[in-house]
Tab-separated table of C-alpha atoms in Angstrom:
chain	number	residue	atom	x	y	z
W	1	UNK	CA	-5.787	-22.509	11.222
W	2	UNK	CA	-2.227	-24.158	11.918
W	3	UNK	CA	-2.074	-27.162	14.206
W	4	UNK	CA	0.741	-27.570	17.239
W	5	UNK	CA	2.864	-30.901	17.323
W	6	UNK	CA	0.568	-32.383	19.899
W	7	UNK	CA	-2.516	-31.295	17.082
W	8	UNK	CA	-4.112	-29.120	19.008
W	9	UNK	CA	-5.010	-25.981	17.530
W	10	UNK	CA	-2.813	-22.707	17.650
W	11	UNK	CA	-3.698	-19.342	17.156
W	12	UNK	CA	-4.057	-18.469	13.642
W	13	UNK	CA	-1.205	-16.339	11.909
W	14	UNK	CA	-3.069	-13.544	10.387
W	15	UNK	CA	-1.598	-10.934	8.289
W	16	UNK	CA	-2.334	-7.536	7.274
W	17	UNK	CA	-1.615	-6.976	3.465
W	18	UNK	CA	-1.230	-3.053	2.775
W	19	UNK	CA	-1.615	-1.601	-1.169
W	20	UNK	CA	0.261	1.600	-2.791
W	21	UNK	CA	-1.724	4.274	-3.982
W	22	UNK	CA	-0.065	8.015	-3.005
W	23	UNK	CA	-2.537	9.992	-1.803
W	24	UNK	CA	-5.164	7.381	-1.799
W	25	UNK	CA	-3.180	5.795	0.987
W	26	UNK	CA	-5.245	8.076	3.261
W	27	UNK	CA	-8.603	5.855	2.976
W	28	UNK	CA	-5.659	2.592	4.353
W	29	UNK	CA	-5.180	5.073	7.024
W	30	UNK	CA	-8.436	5.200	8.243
W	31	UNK	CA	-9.327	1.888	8.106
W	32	UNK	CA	-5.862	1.004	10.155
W	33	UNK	CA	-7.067	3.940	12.665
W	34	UNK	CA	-10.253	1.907	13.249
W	35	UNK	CA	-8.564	-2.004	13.444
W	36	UNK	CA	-5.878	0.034	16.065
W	37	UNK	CA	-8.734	1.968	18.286
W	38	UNK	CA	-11.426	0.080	18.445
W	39	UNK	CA	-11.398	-3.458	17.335
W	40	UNK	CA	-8.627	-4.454	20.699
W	41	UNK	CA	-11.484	-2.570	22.895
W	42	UNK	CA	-14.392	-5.253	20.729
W	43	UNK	CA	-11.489	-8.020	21.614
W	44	UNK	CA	-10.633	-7.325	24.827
W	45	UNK	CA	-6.622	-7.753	24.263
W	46	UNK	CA	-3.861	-6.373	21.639
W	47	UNK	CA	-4.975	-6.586	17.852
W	48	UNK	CA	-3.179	-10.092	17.153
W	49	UNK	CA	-1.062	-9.289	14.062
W	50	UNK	CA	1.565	-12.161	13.463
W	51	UNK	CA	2.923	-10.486	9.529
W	52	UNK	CA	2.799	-6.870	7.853
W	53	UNK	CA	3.397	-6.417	4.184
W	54	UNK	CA	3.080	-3.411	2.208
W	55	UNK	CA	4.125	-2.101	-0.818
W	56	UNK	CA	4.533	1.827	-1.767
W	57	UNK	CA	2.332	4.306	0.931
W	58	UNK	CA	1.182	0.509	2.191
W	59	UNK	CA	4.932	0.511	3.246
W	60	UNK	CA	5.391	3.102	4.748
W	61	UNK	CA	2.100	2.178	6.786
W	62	UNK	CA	3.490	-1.670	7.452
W	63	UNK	CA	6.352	-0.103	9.103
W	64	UNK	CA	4.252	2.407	11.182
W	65	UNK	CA	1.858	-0.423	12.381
W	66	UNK	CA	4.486	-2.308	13.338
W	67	UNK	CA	6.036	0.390	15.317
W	68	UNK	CA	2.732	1.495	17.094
W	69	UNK	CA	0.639	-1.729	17.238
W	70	UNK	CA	0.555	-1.738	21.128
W	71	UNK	CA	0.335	1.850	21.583
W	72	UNK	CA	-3.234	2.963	22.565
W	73	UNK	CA	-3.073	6.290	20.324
W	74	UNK	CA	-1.424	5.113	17.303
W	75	UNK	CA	-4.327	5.470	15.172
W	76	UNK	CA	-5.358	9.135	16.517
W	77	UNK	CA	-1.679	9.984	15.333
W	78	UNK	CA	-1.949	8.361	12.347
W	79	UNK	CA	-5.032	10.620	10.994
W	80	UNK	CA	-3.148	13.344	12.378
W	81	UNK	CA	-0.371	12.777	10.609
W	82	UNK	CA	-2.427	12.635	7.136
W	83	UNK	CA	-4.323	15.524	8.363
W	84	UNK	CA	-1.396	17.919	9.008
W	85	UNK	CA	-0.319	17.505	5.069
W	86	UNK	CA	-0.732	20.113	2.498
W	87	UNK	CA	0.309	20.697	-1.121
W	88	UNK	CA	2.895	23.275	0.146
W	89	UNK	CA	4.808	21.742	2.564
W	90	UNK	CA	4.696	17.889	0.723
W	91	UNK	CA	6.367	19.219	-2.371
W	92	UNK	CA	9.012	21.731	-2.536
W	93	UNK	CA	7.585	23.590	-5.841
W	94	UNK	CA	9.306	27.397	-6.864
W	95	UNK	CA	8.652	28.811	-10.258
W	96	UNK	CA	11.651	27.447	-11.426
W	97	UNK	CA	9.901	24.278	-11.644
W	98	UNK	CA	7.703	25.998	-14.113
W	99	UNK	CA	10.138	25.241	-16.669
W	100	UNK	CA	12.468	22.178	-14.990
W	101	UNK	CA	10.078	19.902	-14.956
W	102	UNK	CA	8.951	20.407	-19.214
W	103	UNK	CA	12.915	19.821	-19.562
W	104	UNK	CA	12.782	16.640	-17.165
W	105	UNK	CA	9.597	15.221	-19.013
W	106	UNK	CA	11.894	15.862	-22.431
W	107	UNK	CA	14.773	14.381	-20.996
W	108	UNK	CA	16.798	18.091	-21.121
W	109	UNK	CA	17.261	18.470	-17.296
W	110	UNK	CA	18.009	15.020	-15.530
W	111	UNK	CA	18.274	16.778	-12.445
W	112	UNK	CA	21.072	14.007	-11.039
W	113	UNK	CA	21.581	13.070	-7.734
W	114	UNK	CA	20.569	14.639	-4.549
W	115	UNK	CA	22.942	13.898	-1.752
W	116	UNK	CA	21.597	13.348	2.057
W	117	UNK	CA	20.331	16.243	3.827
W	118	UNK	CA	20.933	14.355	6.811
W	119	UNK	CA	22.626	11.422	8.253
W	120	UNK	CA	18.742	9.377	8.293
W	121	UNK	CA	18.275	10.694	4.790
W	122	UNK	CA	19.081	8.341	2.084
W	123	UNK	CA	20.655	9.434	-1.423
W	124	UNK	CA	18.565	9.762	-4.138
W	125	UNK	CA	18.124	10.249	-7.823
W	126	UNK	CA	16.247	13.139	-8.578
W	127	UNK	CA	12.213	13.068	-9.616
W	128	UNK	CA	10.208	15.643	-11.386
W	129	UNK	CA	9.134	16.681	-7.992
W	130	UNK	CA	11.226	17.272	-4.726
W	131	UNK	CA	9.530	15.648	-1.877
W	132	UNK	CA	11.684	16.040	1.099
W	133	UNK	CA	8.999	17.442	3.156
W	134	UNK	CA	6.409	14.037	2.741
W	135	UNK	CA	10.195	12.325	3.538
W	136	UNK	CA	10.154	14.275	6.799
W	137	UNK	CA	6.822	12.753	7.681
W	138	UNK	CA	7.442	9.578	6.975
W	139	UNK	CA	10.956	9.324	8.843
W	140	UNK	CA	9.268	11.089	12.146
W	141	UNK	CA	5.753	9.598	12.240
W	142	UNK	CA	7.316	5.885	12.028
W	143	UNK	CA	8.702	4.267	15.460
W	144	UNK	CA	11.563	2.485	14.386
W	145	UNK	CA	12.838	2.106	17.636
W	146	UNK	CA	9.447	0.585	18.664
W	147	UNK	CA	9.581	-1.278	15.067
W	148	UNK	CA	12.825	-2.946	16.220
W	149	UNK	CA	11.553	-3.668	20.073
W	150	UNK	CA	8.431	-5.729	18.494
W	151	UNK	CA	10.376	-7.309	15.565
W	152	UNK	CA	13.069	-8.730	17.584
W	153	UNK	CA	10.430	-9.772	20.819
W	154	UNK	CA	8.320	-11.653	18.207
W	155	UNK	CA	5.460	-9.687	18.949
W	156	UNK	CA	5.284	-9.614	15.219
W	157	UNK	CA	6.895	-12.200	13.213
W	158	UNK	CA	7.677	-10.163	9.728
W	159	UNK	CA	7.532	-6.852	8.314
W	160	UNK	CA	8.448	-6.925	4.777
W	161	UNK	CA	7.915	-4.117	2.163
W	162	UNK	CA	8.490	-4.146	-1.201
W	163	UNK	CA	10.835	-2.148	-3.839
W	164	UNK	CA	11.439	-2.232	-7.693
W	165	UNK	CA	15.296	-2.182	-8.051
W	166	UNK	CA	16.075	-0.120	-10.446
W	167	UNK	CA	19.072	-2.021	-12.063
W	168	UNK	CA	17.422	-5.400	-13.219
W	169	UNK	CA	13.581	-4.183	-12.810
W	170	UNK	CA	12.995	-6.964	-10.132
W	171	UNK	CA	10.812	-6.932	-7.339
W	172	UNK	CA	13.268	-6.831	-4.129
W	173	UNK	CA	11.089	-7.769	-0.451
W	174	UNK	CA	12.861	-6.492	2.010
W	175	UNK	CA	11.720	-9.152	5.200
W	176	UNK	CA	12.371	-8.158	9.204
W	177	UNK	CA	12.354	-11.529	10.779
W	178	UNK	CA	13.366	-11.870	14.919
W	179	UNK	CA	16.150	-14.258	13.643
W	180	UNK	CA	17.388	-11.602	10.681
W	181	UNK	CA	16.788	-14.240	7.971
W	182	UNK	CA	14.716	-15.400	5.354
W	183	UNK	CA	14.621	-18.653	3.062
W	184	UNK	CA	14.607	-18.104	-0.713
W	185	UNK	CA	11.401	-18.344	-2.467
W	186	UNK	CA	11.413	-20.592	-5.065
W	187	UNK	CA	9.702	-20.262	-8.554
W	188	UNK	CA	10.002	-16.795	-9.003
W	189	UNK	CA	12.724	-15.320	-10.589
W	190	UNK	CA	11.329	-11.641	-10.613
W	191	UNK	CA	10.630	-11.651	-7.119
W	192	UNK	CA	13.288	-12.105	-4.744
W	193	UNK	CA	13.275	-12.472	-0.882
W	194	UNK	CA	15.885	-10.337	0.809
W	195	UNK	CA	16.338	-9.912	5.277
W	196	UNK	CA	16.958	-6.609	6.262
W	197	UNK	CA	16.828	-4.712	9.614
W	198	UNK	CA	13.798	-1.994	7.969
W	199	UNK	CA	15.160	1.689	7.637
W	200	UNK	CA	13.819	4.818	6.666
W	201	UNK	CA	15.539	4.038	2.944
W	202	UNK	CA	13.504	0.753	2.709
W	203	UNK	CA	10.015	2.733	3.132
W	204	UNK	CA	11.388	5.509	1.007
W	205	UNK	CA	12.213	3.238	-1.435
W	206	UNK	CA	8.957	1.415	-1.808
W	207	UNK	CA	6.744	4.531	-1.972
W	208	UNK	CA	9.253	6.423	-5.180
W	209	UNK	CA	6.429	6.379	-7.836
W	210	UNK	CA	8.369	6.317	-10.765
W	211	UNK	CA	9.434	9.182	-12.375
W	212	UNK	CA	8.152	11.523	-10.202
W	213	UNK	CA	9.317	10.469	-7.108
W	214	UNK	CA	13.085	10.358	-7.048
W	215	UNK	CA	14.660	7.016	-6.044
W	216	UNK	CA	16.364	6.025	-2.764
W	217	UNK	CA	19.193	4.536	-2.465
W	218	UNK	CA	19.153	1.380	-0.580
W	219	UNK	CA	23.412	0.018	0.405
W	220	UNK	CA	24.737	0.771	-2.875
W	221	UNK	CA	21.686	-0.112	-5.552
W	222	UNK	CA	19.142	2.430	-6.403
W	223	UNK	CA	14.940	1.575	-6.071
W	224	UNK	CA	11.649	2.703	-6.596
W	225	UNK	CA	8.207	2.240	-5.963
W	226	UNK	CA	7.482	-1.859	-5.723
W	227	UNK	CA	4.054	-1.046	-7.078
W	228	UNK	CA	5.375	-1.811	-10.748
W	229	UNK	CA	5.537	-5.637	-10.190
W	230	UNK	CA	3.874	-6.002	-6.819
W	231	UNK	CA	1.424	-3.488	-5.487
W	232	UNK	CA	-1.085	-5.602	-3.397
W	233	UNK	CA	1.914	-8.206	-1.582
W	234	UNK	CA	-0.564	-10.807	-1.082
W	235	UNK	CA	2.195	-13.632	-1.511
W	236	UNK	CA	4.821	-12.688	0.597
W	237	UNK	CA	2.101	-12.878	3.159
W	238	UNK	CA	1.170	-16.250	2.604
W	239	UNK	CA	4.858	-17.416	1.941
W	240	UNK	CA	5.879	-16.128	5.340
W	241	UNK	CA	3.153	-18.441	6.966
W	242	UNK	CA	0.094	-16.523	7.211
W	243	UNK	CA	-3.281	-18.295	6.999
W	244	UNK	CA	-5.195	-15.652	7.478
W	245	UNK	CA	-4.907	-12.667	5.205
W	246	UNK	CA	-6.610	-8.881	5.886
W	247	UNK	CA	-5.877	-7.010	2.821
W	248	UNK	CA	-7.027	-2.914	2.438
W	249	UNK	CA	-8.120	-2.053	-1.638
W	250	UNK	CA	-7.808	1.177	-2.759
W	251	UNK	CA	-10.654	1.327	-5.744
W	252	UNK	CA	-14.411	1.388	-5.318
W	253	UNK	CA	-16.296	-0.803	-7.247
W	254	UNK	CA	-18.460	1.182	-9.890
W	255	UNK	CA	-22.424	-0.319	-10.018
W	256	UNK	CA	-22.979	-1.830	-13.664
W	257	UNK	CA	-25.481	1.526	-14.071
W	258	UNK	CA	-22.517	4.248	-12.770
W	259	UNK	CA	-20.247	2.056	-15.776
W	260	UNK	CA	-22.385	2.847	-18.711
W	261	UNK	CA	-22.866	6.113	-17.335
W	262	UNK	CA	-18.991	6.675	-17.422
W	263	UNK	CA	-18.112	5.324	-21.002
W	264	UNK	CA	-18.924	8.073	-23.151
W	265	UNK	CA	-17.226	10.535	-20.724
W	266	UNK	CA	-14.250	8.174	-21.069
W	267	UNK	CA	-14.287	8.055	-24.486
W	268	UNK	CA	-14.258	11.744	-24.667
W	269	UNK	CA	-11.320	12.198	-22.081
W	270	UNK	CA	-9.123	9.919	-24.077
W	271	UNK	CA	-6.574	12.306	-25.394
W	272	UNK	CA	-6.049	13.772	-22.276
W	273	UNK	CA	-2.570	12.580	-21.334
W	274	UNK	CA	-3.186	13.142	-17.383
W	275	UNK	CA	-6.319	10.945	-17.826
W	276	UNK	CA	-4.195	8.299	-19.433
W	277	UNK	CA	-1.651	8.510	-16.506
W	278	UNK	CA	-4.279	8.014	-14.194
W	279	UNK	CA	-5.405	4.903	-15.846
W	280	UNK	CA	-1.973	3.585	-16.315
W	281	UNK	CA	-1.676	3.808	-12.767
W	282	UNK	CA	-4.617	2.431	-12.030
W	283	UNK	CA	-3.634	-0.471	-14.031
W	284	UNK	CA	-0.011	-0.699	-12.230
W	285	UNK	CA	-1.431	-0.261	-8.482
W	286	UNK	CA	-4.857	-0.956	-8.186
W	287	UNK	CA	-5.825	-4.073	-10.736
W	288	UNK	CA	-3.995	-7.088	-9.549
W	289	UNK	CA	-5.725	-7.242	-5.894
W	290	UNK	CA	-8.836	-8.667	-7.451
W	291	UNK	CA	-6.980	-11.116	-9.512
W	292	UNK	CA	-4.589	-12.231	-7.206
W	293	UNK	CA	-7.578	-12.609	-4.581
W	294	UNK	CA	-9.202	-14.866	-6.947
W	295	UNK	CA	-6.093	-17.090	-7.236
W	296	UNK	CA	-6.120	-17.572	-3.755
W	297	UNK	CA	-9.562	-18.208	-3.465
W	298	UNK	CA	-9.498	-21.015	-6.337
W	299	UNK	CA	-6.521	-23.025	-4.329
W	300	UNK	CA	-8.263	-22.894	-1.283
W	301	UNK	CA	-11.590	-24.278	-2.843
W	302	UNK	CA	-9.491	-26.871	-4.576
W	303	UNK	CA	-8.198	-27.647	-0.778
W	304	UNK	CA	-11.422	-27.928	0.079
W	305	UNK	CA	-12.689	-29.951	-2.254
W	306	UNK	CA	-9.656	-32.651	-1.667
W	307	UNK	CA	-10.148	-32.552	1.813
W	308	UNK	CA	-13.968	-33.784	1.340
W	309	UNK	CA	-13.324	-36.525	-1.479
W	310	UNK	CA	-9.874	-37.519	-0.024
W	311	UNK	CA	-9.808	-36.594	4.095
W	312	UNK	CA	-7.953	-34.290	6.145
W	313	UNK	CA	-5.022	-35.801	4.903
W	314	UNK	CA	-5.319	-34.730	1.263
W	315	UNK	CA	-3.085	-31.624	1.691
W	316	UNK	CA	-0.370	-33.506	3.989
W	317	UNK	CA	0.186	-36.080	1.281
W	318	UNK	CA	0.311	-32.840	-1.760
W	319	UNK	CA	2.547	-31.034	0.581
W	320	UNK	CA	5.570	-33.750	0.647
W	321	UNK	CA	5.506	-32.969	-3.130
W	322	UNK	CA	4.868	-28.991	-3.318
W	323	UNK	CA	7.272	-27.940	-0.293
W	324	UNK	CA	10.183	-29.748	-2.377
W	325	UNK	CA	9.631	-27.412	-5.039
W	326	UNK	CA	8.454	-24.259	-3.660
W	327	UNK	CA	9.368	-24.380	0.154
W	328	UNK	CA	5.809	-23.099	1.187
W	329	UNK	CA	2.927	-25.538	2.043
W	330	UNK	CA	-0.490	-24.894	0.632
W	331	UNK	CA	-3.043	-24.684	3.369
W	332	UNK	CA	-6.452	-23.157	3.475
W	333	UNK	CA	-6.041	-19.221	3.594
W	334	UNK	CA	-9.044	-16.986	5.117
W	335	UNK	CA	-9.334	-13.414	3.795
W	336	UNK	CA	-11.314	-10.765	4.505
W	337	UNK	CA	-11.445	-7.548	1.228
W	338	UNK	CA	-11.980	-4.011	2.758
W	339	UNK	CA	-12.228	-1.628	-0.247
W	340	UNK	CA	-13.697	2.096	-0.523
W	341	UNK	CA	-17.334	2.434	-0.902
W	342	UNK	CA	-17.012	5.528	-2.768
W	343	UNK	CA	-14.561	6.677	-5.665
W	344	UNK	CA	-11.708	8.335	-4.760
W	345	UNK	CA	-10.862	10.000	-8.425
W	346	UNK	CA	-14.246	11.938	-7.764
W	347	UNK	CA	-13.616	12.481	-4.345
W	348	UNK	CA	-10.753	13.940	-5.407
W	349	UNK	CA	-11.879	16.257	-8.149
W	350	UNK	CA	-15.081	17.279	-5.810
W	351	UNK	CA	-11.991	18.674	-3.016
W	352	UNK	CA	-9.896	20.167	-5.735
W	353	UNK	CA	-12.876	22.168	-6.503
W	354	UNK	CA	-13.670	23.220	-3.157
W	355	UNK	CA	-10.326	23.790	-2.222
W	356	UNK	CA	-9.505	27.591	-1.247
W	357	UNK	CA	-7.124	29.311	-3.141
W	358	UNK	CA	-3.755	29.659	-1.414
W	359	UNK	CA	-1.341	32.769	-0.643
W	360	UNK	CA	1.895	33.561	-2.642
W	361	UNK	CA	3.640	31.942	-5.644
W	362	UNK	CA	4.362	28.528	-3.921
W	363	UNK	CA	0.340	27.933	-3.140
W	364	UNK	CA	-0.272	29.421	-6.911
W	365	UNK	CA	1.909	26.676	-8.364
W	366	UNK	CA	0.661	23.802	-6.060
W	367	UNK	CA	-2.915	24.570	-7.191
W	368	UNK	CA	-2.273	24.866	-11.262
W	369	UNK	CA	0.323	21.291	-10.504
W	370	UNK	CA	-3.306	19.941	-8.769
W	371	UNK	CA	-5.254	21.326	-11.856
W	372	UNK	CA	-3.333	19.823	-14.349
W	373	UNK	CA	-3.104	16.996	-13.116
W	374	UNK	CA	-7.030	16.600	-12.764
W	375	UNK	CA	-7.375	17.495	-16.300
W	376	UNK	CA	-9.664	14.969	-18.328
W	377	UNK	CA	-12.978	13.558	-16.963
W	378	UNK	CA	-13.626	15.235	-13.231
W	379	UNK	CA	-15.537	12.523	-12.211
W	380	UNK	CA	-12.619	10.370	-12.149
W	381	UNK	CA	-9.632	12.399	-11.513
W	382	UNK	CA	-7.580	9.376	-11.064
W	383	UNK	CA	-3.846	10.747	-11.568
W	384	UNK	CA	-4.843	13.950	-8.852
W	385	UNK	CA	-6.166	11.287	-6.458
W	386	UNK	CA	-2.750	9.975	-6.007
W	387	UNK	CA	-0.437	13.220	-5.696
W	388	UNK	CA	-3.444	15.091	-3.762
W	389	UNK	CA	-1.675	15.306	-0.215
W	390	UNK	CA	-3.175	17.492	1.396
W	391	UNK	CA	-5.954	17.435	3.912
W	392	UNK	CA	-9.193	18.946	1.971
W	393	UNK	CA	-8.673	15.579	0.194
W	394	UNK	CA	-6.845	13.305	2.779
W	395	UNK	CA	-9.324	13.997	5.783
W	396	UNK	CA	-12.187	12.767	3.546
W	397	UNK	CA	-10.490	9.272	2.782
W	398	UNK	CA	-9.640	8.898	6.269
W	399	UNK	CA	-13.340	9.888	6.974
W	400	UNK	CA	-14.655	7.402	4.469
W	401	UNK	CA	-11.819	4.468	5.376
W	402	UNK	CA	-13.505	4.632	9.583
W	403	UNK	CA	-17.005	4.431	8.028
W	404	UNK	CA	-16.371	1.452	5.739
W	405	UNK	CA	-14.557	-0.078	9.017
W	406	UNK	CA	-16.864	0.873	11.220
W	407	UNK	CA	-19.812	-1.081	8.774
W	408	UNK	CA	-17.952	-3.940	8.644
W	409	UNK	CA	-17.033	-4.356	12.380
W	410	UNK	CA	-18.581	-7.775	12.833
W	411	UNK	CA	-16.612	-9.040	10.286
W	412	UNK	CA	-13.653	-7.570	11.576
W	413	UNK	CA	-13.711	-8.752	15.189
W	414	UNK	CA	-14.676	-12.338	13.637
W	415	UNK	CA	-11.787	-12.441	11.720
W	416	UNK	CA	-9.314	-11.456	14.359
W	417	UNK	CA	-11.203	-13.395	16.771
């Protein structure tokens, strides 16, 4: 809780901190559905979000928040829009992809660049897969006029999403501040701070898993997904002032029983290569929350702790030291974890097989791409549960994302109390 001049108390600056995940994005969409539908009704006024930072899918759903966070429907569209997605119309696969994308993997068919369709559609370099059509949702479900209205009002302070440029591997935030500027972080040479006026490109950008995405083209530099360095942007939510800090996980927590259960079938999936890819990305996207949670966690008990040897003016007297070297005061941060309470690499393999079969060669294709890419152990389909767009899948993580909100409501209206 920040203090005024006069040291009264003013209303706390809480932030929403959004992951990347592809498909898994859906579950973030249900929970933000719930916080945007039913926790103002529990308040009795507008949800008060001050910051919105997301990296990848958590991007594109930063920018969408942003845009609809006064609009009493936004989160009935935004399950909509999930809903309405299928393997068909979110990749553009023929049969010549059949044997392109063998050549791409090989490096025989780089597939160049793809030049704007459109004046809102950015340049790109090519991916295995074309994805125009999950481009098309993303550029018409987001209100960027509405994005702009509340960004320069100060109804929300910052909307910053994150990118990997491609050209020196660093993690680029692109910040949306009502004055159109941002101080340099300090300290961090990897990560750099960078004002924009958010675009289409910049969500593109952000959500280009690597490889097989293709990247967007942001002024005259090239980016992907920021998920490499910086899935879960925890601290450009606390650099940009927040103290408190709502942050949306994307992996269920396995009991210690389900974990033995799983190792031998691990063990046995091992040479898959689509298994691997799942757990690399698993690794990339979905590890660091935990860690980085923990960090935060330890400084604010070491806060603590000063403030009850030393008084409240322990962290006044550290902060004339720390804000000359890293421009950010330390304060004491509240958080509040939301993660899945089921796994979505089962849920994932459990819709695959229920799926029905589609018509024609393009529904053929999109089923054997699914198939493949749930090969290894079903149970934890990890690499299908982030390409699966499409709603036998999607509608059950928004399900799921509601029903983990809706059990942790008290908490909820608490925290944005």
């Amino acid at each position: 809780m920040q203090n005024d001049p006069d040291g009264a108390a003013a209303s706390p600056r809480i932030a929403i901190v959004l992951s990347g995940g592809g498909a898994r994005g859906a579950y973030e969409a249900g929970v933000l559905s719930y916080l945007l539908d039913e926790i103002p009704k529990r308040l009795g006024r507008p949800l008060p979000i001050s910051i919105l930072t997301g990296t990848s899918v958590g991007a594109i759903h930063a920018c969408y928040t942003a845009g609809g966070i006064d609009e009493p429907d936004a989160g009935a569209r935004l399950i909509k829009i999930w809903e309405s997605l299928t393997l068909e119309n979110a990749f553009d696969i023929g049969i010549d992809d059949v044997f392109k994308i063998p050549l791409k993997l090989l490096g025989l068919f780089g597939g160049g660049m793809l030049k704007s369709a459109g004046a809102r559609k950015p340049d790109r370099i090519a991916g295995l897969l074309d994805t125009r059509g999950l481009e098309s949702v993303v550029i018409g479900a987001v209100s960027w006029r509405r994005l702009r209205d509340n960004v320069d009002s100060g109804r929300i302070s910052a909307v910053a999403v994150a990118a990997t440029e491609i050209a020196t591997g660093r993690t680029v935030v692109f910040i949306d501040t009502p004055s159109g500027k941002v101080d340099q972080w300090a300290r961090d040479r990897f990560v750099i701070a960078r004002a924009a006026k958010l675009k289409p490109a910049h969500a593109l950008a952000s959500a280009a898993l690597p490889l097989v995405f293709p990247a967007v083209r942001v002024k005259e530099t090239y980016y992907c997904d920021g998920g490499l360095r910086l899935n879960t942007p925890l601290a450009p939510a606390l650099r940009l002032g927040a103290d408190r800090v709502f942050i949306v996980g994307l992996r269920s927590q396995l009991r210690p029983s389900e974990e033995e259960r799983m190792t031998t079938r691990r063990e046995t999936a091992y040479t898959s290569a689509t298994y691997l890819a799942g757990k690399a990305l698993n690794a990339l996207m979905l590890d660091r929350v935990e860690y980085d949670l923990d960090q935060m966690r330890l400084f604010n008990a070491i806060l603590e702790d000063g403030m009850k040897a030393y008084g409240p003016e322990f962290i006044t007297r550290i902060n004339e030291t720390i804000v000359a070297h890293r421009a950010t005061p330390y304060r004491v941060v509240r958080d509040l974890f939301l993660r899945p309470s089921e796994d979505l690499g089962k849920i994932a393999a459990e819709c695959l097989a229920h799926k029905p079969r589609g018509s024609g060669v393009k529904g053929w294709l999109s089923r054997r791409m699914a198939q493949f890419a749930a090969k290894g152990t079903k149970e934890e389909a990890d690499l299908l549960s982030y390409l699966f767009f499409d709603r036998c899948y999607t509608e059950h993580l928004v399900e799921l994302g509601r029903k983990d909100a809706q059990e942790s409501v008290d908490e909820l209206v608490s925290f944005f109390s």
